[in-house]
């Protein structure tokens, strides 16, 4: 990695090529802004320079602002670390400079990179260059004039769509919209850009300052109509996040009061948003996701991952077919083994349906789908297992069955083959108990649906080899998952942390709180669905089976609710048969089912935990806290036992595996914004009122007493040393 630098070369034609470099994606570090300003001023002063071309080094323009600076601002609270990019550099020095400038862009032109290009007087691009302003995905808004110049070049509706979704477009579309002036082959890029810059200098082409244009914006009343519609959409799609509405306000300021005022308001809004909890949370998740690829004593001991070209999957049900889909889409051959032809056919058909669904949604091209279809094969015995690199067992949660499978595959698979299980809760030492090659036993826990959900929880026992872990991490990355390595226990890191989630909801229901109010408060907090709808979707069998595992592993803190048994008795099985807490009809949104309420009443009568037989009175905030604080409490135990490498791994896993809102930074990060003290006191109070399920853990108690953040590294207790 070279140091960030900016160079300038002046050709005989009088064009200064200003090039910046900061591998691998030319992120805009603070040194680059200083260098750009210095070179621009030099070019402006020199008599032998008629025009300027701005470009990035190494086949990429820029991936955007260096967000390490955001992290520094969050750690120090010092906003002055940000350079005055927007007014001083892009507006005063570049756009309003004395000499015309053309941006020559290729590869990536995103975020601050696109904003630099927008500050030039024309933009020439190579084919298939990505153009976008993804700042809202990090909790801020474009901060170098993007909110003002993009609408002026491509029109208001499309500019709003690009900013609100954070999705890039290709240069081909950019040319149609007016963002790009010409597309030329990469080899011709600089030549054409130089000539274009000279043509502007010599008045053969118009000298366009994007901030001064108004022709694409329409009348103020039209613009206000577009903005009003955008605000309505954002209130539905981006609840609890401030950056979307702030961005629309800033765009409106520029339309009503002129681009210069818009730029000033944008800079102020950018600074305010950068210090918000939302930006802190989203930036934290961004860096935490990067950190998951570093695992002590696995990724730092000089090992290289071995190629995994062929994988056998035992069980072609919902999980097995989903995992198979993920693998074949990334060019890994799969054999699916089932117990009879009927189940096998069903499994293969499920893989094909998954792939066809991607084609129908335009996420996959037909030729790639055909290739994927050809890479899956069904078998009814182990005869083709002799050359597989990995086996993933994905059968029902039945211990004797899983043990038998592991004994069988060890005999038929080659000695390098990884023996993986997709169990979501069962301790791996129990599954691999009868297996001799303990170093090859590993958990590959996918989340449902496996071809969609981005998390892969890799579970290691004390005997799993570093090589097996590294190989599975590499497979995870190949199939576009985020692998998080965790230790072995009932439920592992994610399901164990979240087992109190459904349980606390059950306790509240049995204390007399309305189940639909509970679901509604949890979705208002930011999870996609509430705990009761989640039980409907997962199926009651799954909830009962995993519940038994937790009851035997953690008998001191589990609550036995008769609610699910009563639902099953009344012929309900959630979404599977269209009847649960909600009614499910094809093409309709799930609707609360009032006929469930007598069943809930019966459960309340049987558990008999309502104080004085009357429903408890709780605020909306208390509902959220009574469901999520016990999750934080279990996360504390997971941290204390060293089940995860670092607290931020649990944050990433909670966001990607449990859909915890990313703008809240993950479960531990969110808990630290709430404060360990408040969480501890609340749990203590509820444990005295409603029992041990709420009893604060020792770890939480210590952190609260000492005022130490929950995310601070745990002291190496004997437990954590043995796990990791």
XYZ file of C-alpha atoms in Angstrom:
724
model
C 0.000 0.000 0.000
C 1.539 3.311 -1.056
C 1.083 6.559 0.832
C -1.772 8.810 -0.353
C -0.352 11.270 -2.887
C -1.335 13.767 -5.579
C 0.808 14.447 -8.664
C 0.566 16.945 -11.520
C 2.021 16.662 -15.015
C 1.649 19.445 -17.564
C 1.723 18.356 -21.208
C 2.833 20.305 -24.278
C -0.861 20.841 -25.060
C -1.223 22.992 -21.913
C -3.356 20.460 -20.012
C -2.392 19.664 -16.407
C -3.167 16.063 -15.454
C -3.811 16.022 -11.708
C -3.771 12.425 -10.487
C -4.426 11.157 -6.960
C -3.401 7.783 -5.600
C -4.298 5.866 -2.435
C -4.502 2.107 -3.142
C -6.542 -0.040 -3.354
C -9.595 2.168 -4.158
C -8.077 5.675 -3.985
C -10.017 6.476 -0.809
C -9.991 10.230 -0.261
C -7.687 10.636 2.723
C -7.137 14.075 4.258
C -3.686 14.324 2.577
C -5.385 13.967 -0.819
C -7.617 17.008 -0.269
C -4.622 19.103 0.773
C -2.685 17.839 -2.279
C -5.582 18.572 -4.670
C -5.910 22.124 -3.396
C -2.164 22.743 -3.705
C -1.946 21.347 -7.264
C -5.130 23.155 -8.388
C -3.795 26.476 -7.129
C -0.473 25.805 -8.833
C -2.255 25.020 -12.126
C -4.332 28.196 -11.793
C -1.174 30.313 -11.337
C 0.898 28.780 -14.149
C 0.769 30.478 -17.516
C 1.563 27.258 -19.376
C -1.643 25.584 -18.069
C -4.820 26.177 -20.063
C -7.026 23.443 -18.570
C -7.064 20.619 -16.013
C -7.936 16.914 -16.113
C -8.585 15.157 -12.784
C -8.097 11.390 -12.589
C -7.392 8.548 -10.170
C -4.498 6.107 -10.290
C -4.618 2.398 -11.137
C -7.802 2.076 -13.193
C -10.079 3.479 -10.498
C -11.212 7.026 -9.884
C -12.212 6.794 -6.213
C -14.237 4.606 -3.861
C -15.075 7.716 -1.799
C -14.111 9.532 1.379
C -11.741 7.684 3.730
C -14.142 6.665 6.470
C -11.333 5.966 8.914
C -11.699 9.707 9.504
C -15.336 9.125 10.585
C -14.117 6.579 13.122
C -11.567 9.083 14.484
C -14.281 11.744 14.798
C -16.470 9.249 16.691
C -13.647 8.322 19.066
C -12.612 11.922 19.786
C -15.850 13.851 19.196
C -13.649 16.361 17.311
C -15.464 17.461 14.149
C -12.569 19.755 13.161
C -10.724 16.638 11.915
C -12.871 16.954 8.753
C -11.345 19.111 6.017
C -13.388 22.003 4.540
C -13.931 20.075 1.413
C -17.188 21.384 0.056
C -16.849 25.160 0.029
C -13.094 25.642 -0.009
C -12.022 22.905 -2.434
C -14.950 21.765 -4.619
C -16.818 25.080 -4.945
C -14.237 27.863 -4.651
C -11.087 26.181 -5.978
C -12.441 23.727 -8.570
C -15.880 24.723 -9.865
C -15.381 28.509 -9.696
C -11.679 28.278 -10.647
C -10.230 30.292 -13.517
C -9.429 27.246 -15.660
C -11.802 24.547 -16.909
C -11.521 21.053 -15.441
C -12.665 17.686 -16.771
C -12.934 14.528 -14.631
C -11.706 11.321 -16.316
C -13.374 8.507 -14.369
C -13.239 4.713 -14.525
C -13.873 1.687 -12.320
C -15.293 3.312 -9.207
C -16.545 6.862 -8.832
C -18.457 6.812 -5.560
C -19.295 9.145 -2.681
C -16.740 11.927 -2.312
C -15.152 10.677 -5.552
C -18.329 11.440 -7.524
C -18.641 14.780 -5.708
C -15.140 15.765 -6.919
C -16.178 14.797 -10.469
C -19.382 16.865 -10.066
C -17.236 19.882 -9.176
C -15.557 19.667 -12.604
C -17.012 21.196 -15.770
C -17.409 17.890 -17.668
C -17.091 14.170 -16.957
C -15.677 11.550 -19.349
C -16.030 7.901 -18.275
C -14.795 4.458 -19.229
C -17.471 1.784 -19.887
C -19.143 0.172 -16.841
C -17.885 2.732 -14.341
C -19.890 2.724 -11.103
C -21.300 6.137 -10.167
C -23.078 6.707 -6.873
C -23.564 8.597 -3.626
C -23.894 5.877 -0.936
C -23.357 8.188 2.071
C -26.824 7.618 3.573
C -25.898 3.969 4.204
C -23.351 5.280 6.733
C -25.799 7.609 8.475
C -24.633 10.863 6.843
C -25.460 12.712 3.602
C -23.200 13.663 0.693
C -21.043 16.399 2.213
C -19.152 17.930 -0.721
C -21.993 19.388 -2.766
C -23.504 16.121 -4.031
C -27.004 16.968 -2.796
C -26.908 20.151 -4.886
C -25.071 19.231 -8.078
C -26.512 15.772 -8.792
C -30.164 16.986 -9.106
C -28.980 19.849 -11.344
C -27.324 17.405 -13.742
C -29.774 14.483 -13.868
C -33.089 15.870 -12.571
C -34.603 15.745 -9.112
C -36.434 12.373 -9.063
C -33.492 10.257 -10.234
C -31.030 12.121 -7.988
C -33.265 11.536 -4.954
C -33.589 7.838 -5.842
C -29.797 7.445 -6.132
C -29.179 9.123 -2.780
C -32.052 7.515 -0.840
C -31.204 3.956 -1.970
C -27.382 4.411 -1.907
C -27.351 2.274 -5.082
C -24.846 3.131 -7.831
C -25.623 3.330 -11.544
C -23.332 2.436 -14.456
C -21.716 5.099 -16.633
C -23.906 3.985 -19.579
C -27.022 5.060 -17.670
C -25.132 8.118 -16.406
C -24.579 9.238 -20.001
C -28.300 8.957 -20.818
C -29.134 10.993 -17.708
C -26.613 13.774 -18.427
C -24.205 12.954 -15.606
C -21.537 11.743 -18.031
C -20.641 13.728 -21.170
C -19.016 10.871 -23.102
C -18.053 7.217 -22.695
C -14.772 6.143 -24.269
C -12.556 3.036 -23.972
C -10.229 3.071 -20.978
C -7.190 3.377 -23.287
C -8.607 6.601 -24.807
C -9.840 8.134 -21.543
C -7.082 10.646 -20.873
C -6.689 11.600 -24.536
C -10.396 12.440 -24.921
C -10.566 14.197 -21.530
C -7.551 16.412 -22.442
C -9.107 17.430 -25.738
C -12.458 18.105 -24.038
C -10.788 20.340 -21.445
C -9.008 22.290 -24.198
C -12.283 22.605 -26.134
C -13.881 24.211 -23.065
C -10.882 26.530 -22.557
C -11.056 27.608 -26.201
C -14.886 27.970 -26.046
C -15.590 25.187 -28.542
C -17.568 23.409 -25.830
C -19.731 25.020 -23.122
C -18.160 25.846 -19.749
C -20.831 24.371 -17.443
C -20.741 24.972 -13.694
C -23.180 22.346 -12.342
C -24.140 24.407 -9.275
C -25.321 27.273 -11.499
C -27.664 25.115 -13.608
C -31.429 25.093 -13.066
C -32.761 23.718 -16.372
C -33.361 20.169 -15.072
C -35.021 21.058 -11.776
C -38.381 22.342 -12.961
C -40.503 24.877 -11.100
C -40.369 25.238 -7.316
C -43.915 23.873 -6.988
C -43.043 20.778 -9.097
C -39.896 20.225 -7.032
C -41.859 20.518 -3.796
C -44.301 17.891 -5.083
C -41.438 15.463 -5.805
C -39.876 16.144 -2.386
C -43.201 15.652 -0.588
C -43.646 12.217 -2.175
C -40.041 11.288 -1.296
C -40.620 12.292 2.347
C -43.729 10.100 2.555
C -41.817 7.099 1.185
C -38.874 7.657 3.536
C -41.129 7.769 6.596
C -42.160 4.210 5.727
C -38.855 2.758 4.547
C -36.313 4.500 6.797
C -38.030 4.909 10.136
C -35.863 5.938 13.101
C -33.095 7.285 10.820
C -32.482 11.033 10.504
C -30.240 11.180 7.418
C -32.921 10.623 4.746
C -35.144 13.525 5.779
C -32.098 15.735 6.432
C -30.908 15.013 2.870
C -34.296 15.993 1.391
C -34.334 19.215 3.478
C -30.887 20.150 2.159
C -31.901 19.442 -1.456
C -34.972 21.666 -0.967
C -32.874 24.489 0.503
C -30.759 24.569 -2.672
C -33.783 24.555 -4.973
C -35.590 27.343 -3.105
C -32.634 29.543 -2.065
C -29.990 28.662 -4.653
C -27.109 26.187 -4.888
C -24.689 28.251 -2.796
C -27.072 28.285 0.186
C -27.709 24.583 -0.345
C -23.988 23.815 -0.128
C -23.666 25.803 3.142
C -26.669 23.991 4.693
C -25.380 20.627 3.453
C -21.994 21.092 5.178
C -23.693 21.917 8.493
C -26.158 18.980 8.223
C -23.285 16.620 7.359
C -21.406 17.562 10.553
C -24.501 17.204 12.743
C -25.348 13.802 11.261
C -21.792 12.498 11.586
C -22.066 12.937 15.361
C -25.507 11.241 15.548
C -26.080 7.802 17.132
C -27.213 6.531 13.714
C -23.906 7.357 11.988
C -21.961 5.989 14.950
C -23.944 2.739 14.739
C -23.652 2.293 10.961
C -19.934 3.167 10.866
C -19.361 0.753 13.770
C -21.093 -2.083 11.864
C -19.050 -1.266 8.729
C -15.708 -1.583 10.546
C -16.897 -4.512 12.699
C -17.771 -6.496 9.581
C -14.220 -5.998 8.314
C -12.805 -7.134 11.657
C -14.593 -10.528 11.521
C -11.993 -11.759 9.002
C -9.251 -11.542 11.647
C -9.269 -14.561 13.963
C -6.313 -14.979 16.357
C -4.377 -18.257 15.918
C -6.235 -18.959 12.666
C -5.710 -16.130 10.178
C -2.365 -14.923 11.579
C -0.257 -18.111 11.607
C 0.702 -18.315 7.918
C -1.881 -20.915 6.804
C -3.454 -20.756 3.341
C -7.036 -21.926 2.703
C -7.284 -25.163 0.682
C -9.549 -25.187 -2.384
C -13.077 -26.514 -1.800
C -14.451 -27.577 -5.179
C -17.028 -30.213 -4.290
C -19.398 -30.299 -1.322
C -21.839 -32.996 -0.221
C -25.001 -31.937 1.606
C -26.920 -34.481 3.645
C -30.581 -33.502 3.693
C -32.336 -31.579 0.913
C -34.938 -29.815 3.057
C -35.349 -26.063 3.490
C -31.823 -25.541 4.884
C -30.023 -28.144 2.753
C -31.502 -26.824 -0.509
C -30.771 -23.215 0.512
C -27.107 -24.041 1.282
C -26.824 -25.969 -2.003
C -28.198 -22.924 -3.873
C -25.546 -20.661 -2.335
C -22.731 -23.052 -3.276
C -23.697 -23.742 -6.915
C -24.235 -20.019 -7.573
C -20.552 -19.583 -6.691
C -19.293 -22.433 -8.910
C -18.908 -25.064 -6.194
C -20.231 -28.515 -7.237
C -22.827 -30.019 -4.907
C -24.197 -33.487 -4.321
C -27.365 -33.692 -2.252
C -27.999 -36.975 -0.399
C -31.472 -37.926 0.718
C -33.090 -41.038 2.204
C -35.545 -41.756 -0.632
C -36.220 -40.669 -4.265
C -39.261 -38.591 -3.311
C -37.362 -36.408 -0.787
C -34.406 -36.178 -3.176
C -36.590 -34.939 -6.023
C -38.118 -32.365 -3.671
C -34.658 -31.126 -2.616
C -33.369 -30.756 -6.190
C -36.608 -28.989 -7.205
C -36.211 -26.572 -4.270
C -32.695 -25.618 -5.470
C -34.024 -25.070 -8.994
C -36.927 -22.970 -7.662
C -34.488 -20.799 -5.652
C -32.378 -20.176 -8.758
C -35.418 -19.503 -10.968
C -36.626 -17.003 -8.354
C -33.360 -15.086 -8.699
C -33.719 -15.019 -12.494
C -37.335 -13.819 -12.213
C -36.236 -10.993 -9.886
C -33.465 -10.069 -12.370
C -30.774 -10.892 -9.793
C -29.230 -13.577 -12.025
C -28.707 -14.010 -15.766
C -30.172 -17.097 -17.453
C -26.781 -18.461 -18.671
C -25.414 -18.319 -15.090
C -28.590 -20.033 -13.858
C -28.103 -22.847 -16.407
C -24.502 -23.298 -15.197
C -25.740 -23.446 -11.570
C -28.428 -26.055 -12.462
C -25.724 -28.261 -13.987
C -23.600 -28.220 -10.819
C -26.074 -29.981 -8.512
C -26.636 -33.729 -8.454
C -28.793 -35.962 -6.259
C -27.719 -39.283 -4.663
C -29.264 -41.876 -2.330
C -26.051 -43.353 -0.871
C -22.470 -42.419 0.030
C -20.742 -43.898 -3.063
C -19.930 -40.451 -4.518
C -18.519 -39.036 -1.289
C -15.006 -40.364 -1.976
C -13.732 -37.108 -3.536
C -15.661 -34.400 -1.682
C -13.798 -31.577 0.100
C -16.550 -30.894 2.619
C -19.739 -32.511 3.899
C -22.494 -30.371 5.446
C -25.065 -32.284 7.479
C -28.439 -30.487 7.360
C -30.944 -32.990 8.771
C -33.506 -32.512 11.557
C -32.282 -31.680 15.089
C -32.010 -35.294 16.252
C -28.858 -36.205 18.200
C -28.627 -40.008 17.524
C -29.286 -39.413 13.801
C -26.565 -36.750 13.546
C -24.063 -38.921 15.467
C -24.734 -41.851 13.112
C -24.236 -39.619 10.032
C -20.882 -38.367 11.353
C -19.726 -41.943 12.019
C -20.738 -42.940 8.471
C -19.203 -40.004 6.579
C -15.908 -40.311 8.418
C -15.534 -43.797 6.896
C -16.335 -42.824 3.285
C -14.872 -39.312 2.875
C -11.232 -38.521 2.044
C -8.966 -37.678 5.026
C -8.820 -33.935 4.177
C -12.630 -33.610 4.006
C -14.206 -31.123 6.448
C -17.088 -32.610 8.461
C -19.585 -29.809 9.055
C -23.010 -29.629 10.654
C -25.673 -26.972 10.117
C -27.209 -27.533 13.560
C -28.537 -24.298 15.028
C -28.355 -25.228 18.712
C -26.854 -28.648 19.516
C -23.415 -28.723 21.163
C -20.874 -29.959 18.577
C -19.070 -32.164 21.096
C -22.289 -34.191 21.398
C -22.751 -34.478 17.599
C -19.112 -35.467 16.990
C -18.826 -37.646 20.115
C -18.427 -40.915 18.167
C -16.143 -39.436 15.494
C -12.397 -40.115 15.570
C -11.312 -37.093 13.461
C -12.338 -34.427 15.981
C -10.064 -31.858 14.317
C -12.280 -31.877 11.193
C -15.608 -31.407 13.017
C -16.993 -27.878 12.641
C -20.295 -26.021 12.674
C -21.454 -24.293 9.471
C -24.566 -22.587 10.804
C -26.497 -20.846 8.020
C -29.565 -18.731 8.736
C -32.852 -19.307 6.942
C -33.353 -18.839 4.009
C -29.735 -19.923 3.558
C -29.289 -18.580 0.018
C -30.506 -15.117 1.122
C -29.332 -14.462 4.704
C -25.778 -13.060 4.738
C -24.413 -14.577 7.976
C -22.420 -17.798 8.291
C -21.741 -18.679 11.932
C -18.639 -20.912 12.012
C -18.571 -22.947 15.224
C -15.333 -24.423 16.481
C -14.784 -26.911 19.265
C -11.589 -27.013 21.307
C -10.304 -29.679 18.892
C -11.255 -28.117 15.507
C -8.084 -27.418 13.507
C -7.151 -23.886 12.438
C -6.969 -25.220 8.855
C -10.600 -26.404 8.885
C -11.732 -23.017 10.272
C -9.725 -21.117 7.644
C -11.086 -23.308 4.822
C -14.686 -22.731 5.915
C -14.078 -18.970 6.253
C -12.799 -18.960 2.648
C -15.888 -20.895 1.457
C -18.067 -18.368 3.313
C -16.432 -15.479 1.472
C -16.658 -17.293 -1.874
C -20.415 -17.713 -1.473
C -20.731 -14.040 -0.435
C -21.505 -14.642 3.235
C -19.967 -12.870 6.198
C -18.303 -15.611 8.264
C -18.169 -15.041 12.038
C -16.121 -17.558 14.030
C -17.606 -18.499 17.427
C -17.062 -20.983 20.235
C -19.153 -24.046 20.983
C -22.094 -24.134 23.415
C -25.863 -24.692 23.230
C -27.198 -22.194 20.669
C -23.657 -20.916 19.860
C -23.355 -17.114 19.773
C -26.400 -15.841 17.891
C -29.275 -18.149 18.830
C -28.038 -18.361 22.399
C -27.844 -14.570 22.744
C -31.355 -14.244 21.338
C -33.050 -17.173 23.111
C -34.463 -14.798 25.782
C -36.108 -12.742 22.989
C -39.068 -15.102 22.381
C -39.055 -16.145 26.028
C -39.418 -12.577 27.341
C -42.239 -11.975 24.849
C -43.969 -15.096 26.223
C -43.516 -13.859 29.795
C -45.034 -10.476 28.879
C -47.973 -12.171 27.131
C -48.597 -14.294 30.224
C -48.361 -11.144 32.382
C -51.337 -9.778 30.450
C -49.650 -7.603 27.779
C -51.352 -7.659 24.351
C -49.327 -9.837 21.927
C -49.959 -7.531 18.944
C -48.836 -4.508 20.953
C -45.595 -6.380 21.735
C -44.983 -7.149 18.022
C -45.838 -3.575 17.071
C -43.368 -2.053 19.573
C -40.550 -4.347 18.439
C -41.091 -3.413 14.763
C -41.254 0.279 15.744
C -37.846 -0.215 17.395
C -36.532 -1.425 14.027
C -36.711 -5.217 13.772
C -38.536 -6.388 10.622
C -41.095 -8.482 12.547
C -42.016 -8.984 16.199
C -41.384 -12.131 18.305
C -44.861 -13.670 17.806
C -44.851 -13.264 14.035
C -41.317 -14.686 14.049
C -42.613 -17.827 15.842
C -45.317 -18.110 13.153
C -42.724 -17.928 10.369
C -40.171 -20.280 11.913
C -42.808 -22.918 12.702
C -43.796 -24.027 16.198
C -41.862 -27.302 15.980
C -38.565 -25.392 15.690
C -39.441 -23.177 18.667
C -40.401 -26.176 20.855
C -37.277 -28.182 19.899
C -34.842 -25.325 20.532
C -36.749 -24.414 23.709
C -36.059 -27.906 25.107
C -32.330 -27.463 24.385
C -32.197 -24.189 26.319
C -34.263 -25.575 29.217
C -31.763 -28.386 29.739
C -28.687 -26.152 29.203
C -29.856 -23.134 31.244
C -32.517 -24.442 33.666
C -31.950 -21.506 36.058
C -33.265 -18.938 33.561
C -35.897 -20.510 31.325
C -39.656 -19.970 31.465
C -42.057 -22.757 30.514
C -45.028 -21.275 28.722
C -47.937 -23.510 27.607
C -48.806 -21.082 24.794
C -47.241 -22.966 21.850
C -48.650 -26.322 22.979
C -52.114 -24.761 23.216
C -51.770 -23.279 19.704
C -50.726 -26.637 18.253
C -53.628 -28.373 20.051
C -56.037 -25.908 18.431
C -54.750 -26.915 14.979
C -52.446 -23.970 14.389
C -48.918 -24.165 13.010
C -48.132 -20.571 12.049
C -47.433 -19.715 8.438
C -47.052 -23.420 7.566
C -50.833 -23.913 7.634
C -51.884 -20.261 7.383
C -53.055 -20.036 11.013
C -51.005 -18.778 13.938
C -51.087 -15.599 15.947
C -51.757 -14.115 12.504
C -53.807 -15.296 9.518
C -51.732 -15.916 6.363
C -53.359 -15.784 2.937
C -51.446 -15.822 -0.337
C -50.992 -12.296 -1.684
C -52.210 -10.661 1.564
C -50.273 -9.152 4.433
C -50.501 -11.222 7.653
C -53.461 -10.072 9.766
C -53.854 -10.449 13.549
C -56.247 -13.305 14.333
C -58.672 -12.307 17.131
C -59.672 -15.947 17.627
C -56.200 -16.544 19.138
C -56.983 -14.330 22.142
C -58.979 -16.979 24.118
C -55.955 -19.318 23.710
C -53.669 -16.596 25.124
C -56.162 -16.149 27.984
C -56.042 -19.893 28.697
C -52.215 -19.709 28.813
C -52.438 -16.819 31.307
C -54.795 -18.876 33.477
C -52.433 -21.874 33.459
C -49.216 -19.943 34.176
C -50.983 -17.773 36.746
C -48.149 -15.194 36.996
C -50.187 -11.972 36.726
C -49.729 -10.086 40.014
C -53.080 -10.278 41.845
C -54.541 -11.893 38.725
C -54.538 -8.547 36.861
C -52.593 -7.623 33.668
C -49.498 -5.520 34.380
C -49.349 -1.935 33.162
C -46.264 -1.144 31.028
C -45.187 1.715 28.758
C -44.184 1.120 25.133
C -40.539 1.709 26.050
C -40.742 -0.846 28.881
C -42.060 -3.461 26.444
C -39.007 -2.996 24.208
C -36.657 -3.039 27.211
C -38.253 -6.111 28.832
C -37.729 -8.018 25.576
C -34.271 -6.745 24.598
C -32.504 -6.247 27.965
C -32.595 -10.023 28.680
C -30.984 -10.483 25.224
C -28.235 -8.034 26.259
C -27.887 -9.966 29.527
C -27.306 -13.242 27.638
C -24.894 -11.426 25.301
C -22.917 -10.508 28.442
C -22.629 -14.196 29.371
C -21.536 -15.025 25.805
C -18.835 -12.325 26.080
C -17.771 -13.476 29.541
C -17.393 -17.088 28.407
C -15.351 -16.014 25.379
C -17.793 -17.559 22.882
C -16.962 -14.715 20.457
C -13.527 -13.288 19.593
C -14.672 -9.704 20.250
C -17.890 -7.887 21.190
C -18.196 -6.359 17.723
C -18.471 -9.887 16.199
C -21.694 -10.284 18.178
C -22.870 -6.905 16.844
C -22.317 -8.035 13.238
C -23.947 -11.409 13.916
C -27.010 -9.761 15.513
C -27.445 -7.454 12.508
C -26.863 -10.076 9.780
C -28.363 -13.115 11.526
C -31.214 -11.650 13.577
C -31.960 -8.464 11.571
C -31.225 -6.265 14.578
C -31.315 -2.731 13.098
C -27.860 -1.888 11.691
C -28.383 1.816 12.462
C -28.384 0.885 16.154
C -24.914 -0.641 15.734
C -25.705 -4.214 16.849
C -26.855 -5.600 20.187
C -23.778 -4.785 22.348
C -23.157 -1.377 20.749
C -26.810 -0.454 21.321
C -26.601 -1.635 24.936
C -23.622 0.671 25.482
C -25.591 3.640 24.091
C -28.375 2.808 26.579
C -25.844 2.287 29.401
C -25.020 -0.813 31.468
C -26.248 0.934 34.647
C -29.817 1.411 33.402
C -29.961 -2.131 31.980
C -28.668 -3.647 35.240
C -31.112 -1.707 37.467
C -34.085 -2.553 35.213
C -33.265 -6.275 35.116
C -32.717 -6.350 38.878
C -36.144 -4.780 39.462
C -37.895 -7.177 37.048
C -36.104 -10.227 38.488
C -37.496 -9.334 41.925
C -40.999 -8.926 40.447
C -41.113 -11.675 37.808
C -38.341 -14.187 38.540
C -34.943 -15.466 37.470
C -35.298 -15.042 33.697
C -34.477 -11.360 34.285
C -31.667 -11.902 36.825
C -28.619 -9.775 35.815
C -25.444 -11.706 34.960
C -22.257 -11.220 36.986
C -20.559 -9.656 33.938
C -23.319 -7.042 33.573
C -23.304 -6.335 37.303
C -19.509 -5.778 37.335
C -19.520 -3.581 34.228
C -22.399 -1.476 35.574
C -20.687 -1.053 38.968
C -17.346 -0.013 37.437
C -18.843 2.057 34.599
C -16.968 -0.006 31.977
C -18.619 -0.356 28.510
C -19.940 -3.851 27.780
C -17.941 -3.838 24.535
C -14.581 -3.335 26.298
C -12.434 -6.508 25.963
C -13.191 -9.091 28.643
C -10.485 -9.994 31.109
C -9.213 -13.420 30.148
C -11.215 -15.550 32.525
C -10.498 -19.281 32.636
C -13.753 -19.862 30.744
C -12.850 -17.562 27.866
C -9.328 -18.968 27.605
C -10.685 -22.477 27.236
C -13.258 -21.509 24.580
C -11.047 -19.542 22.231
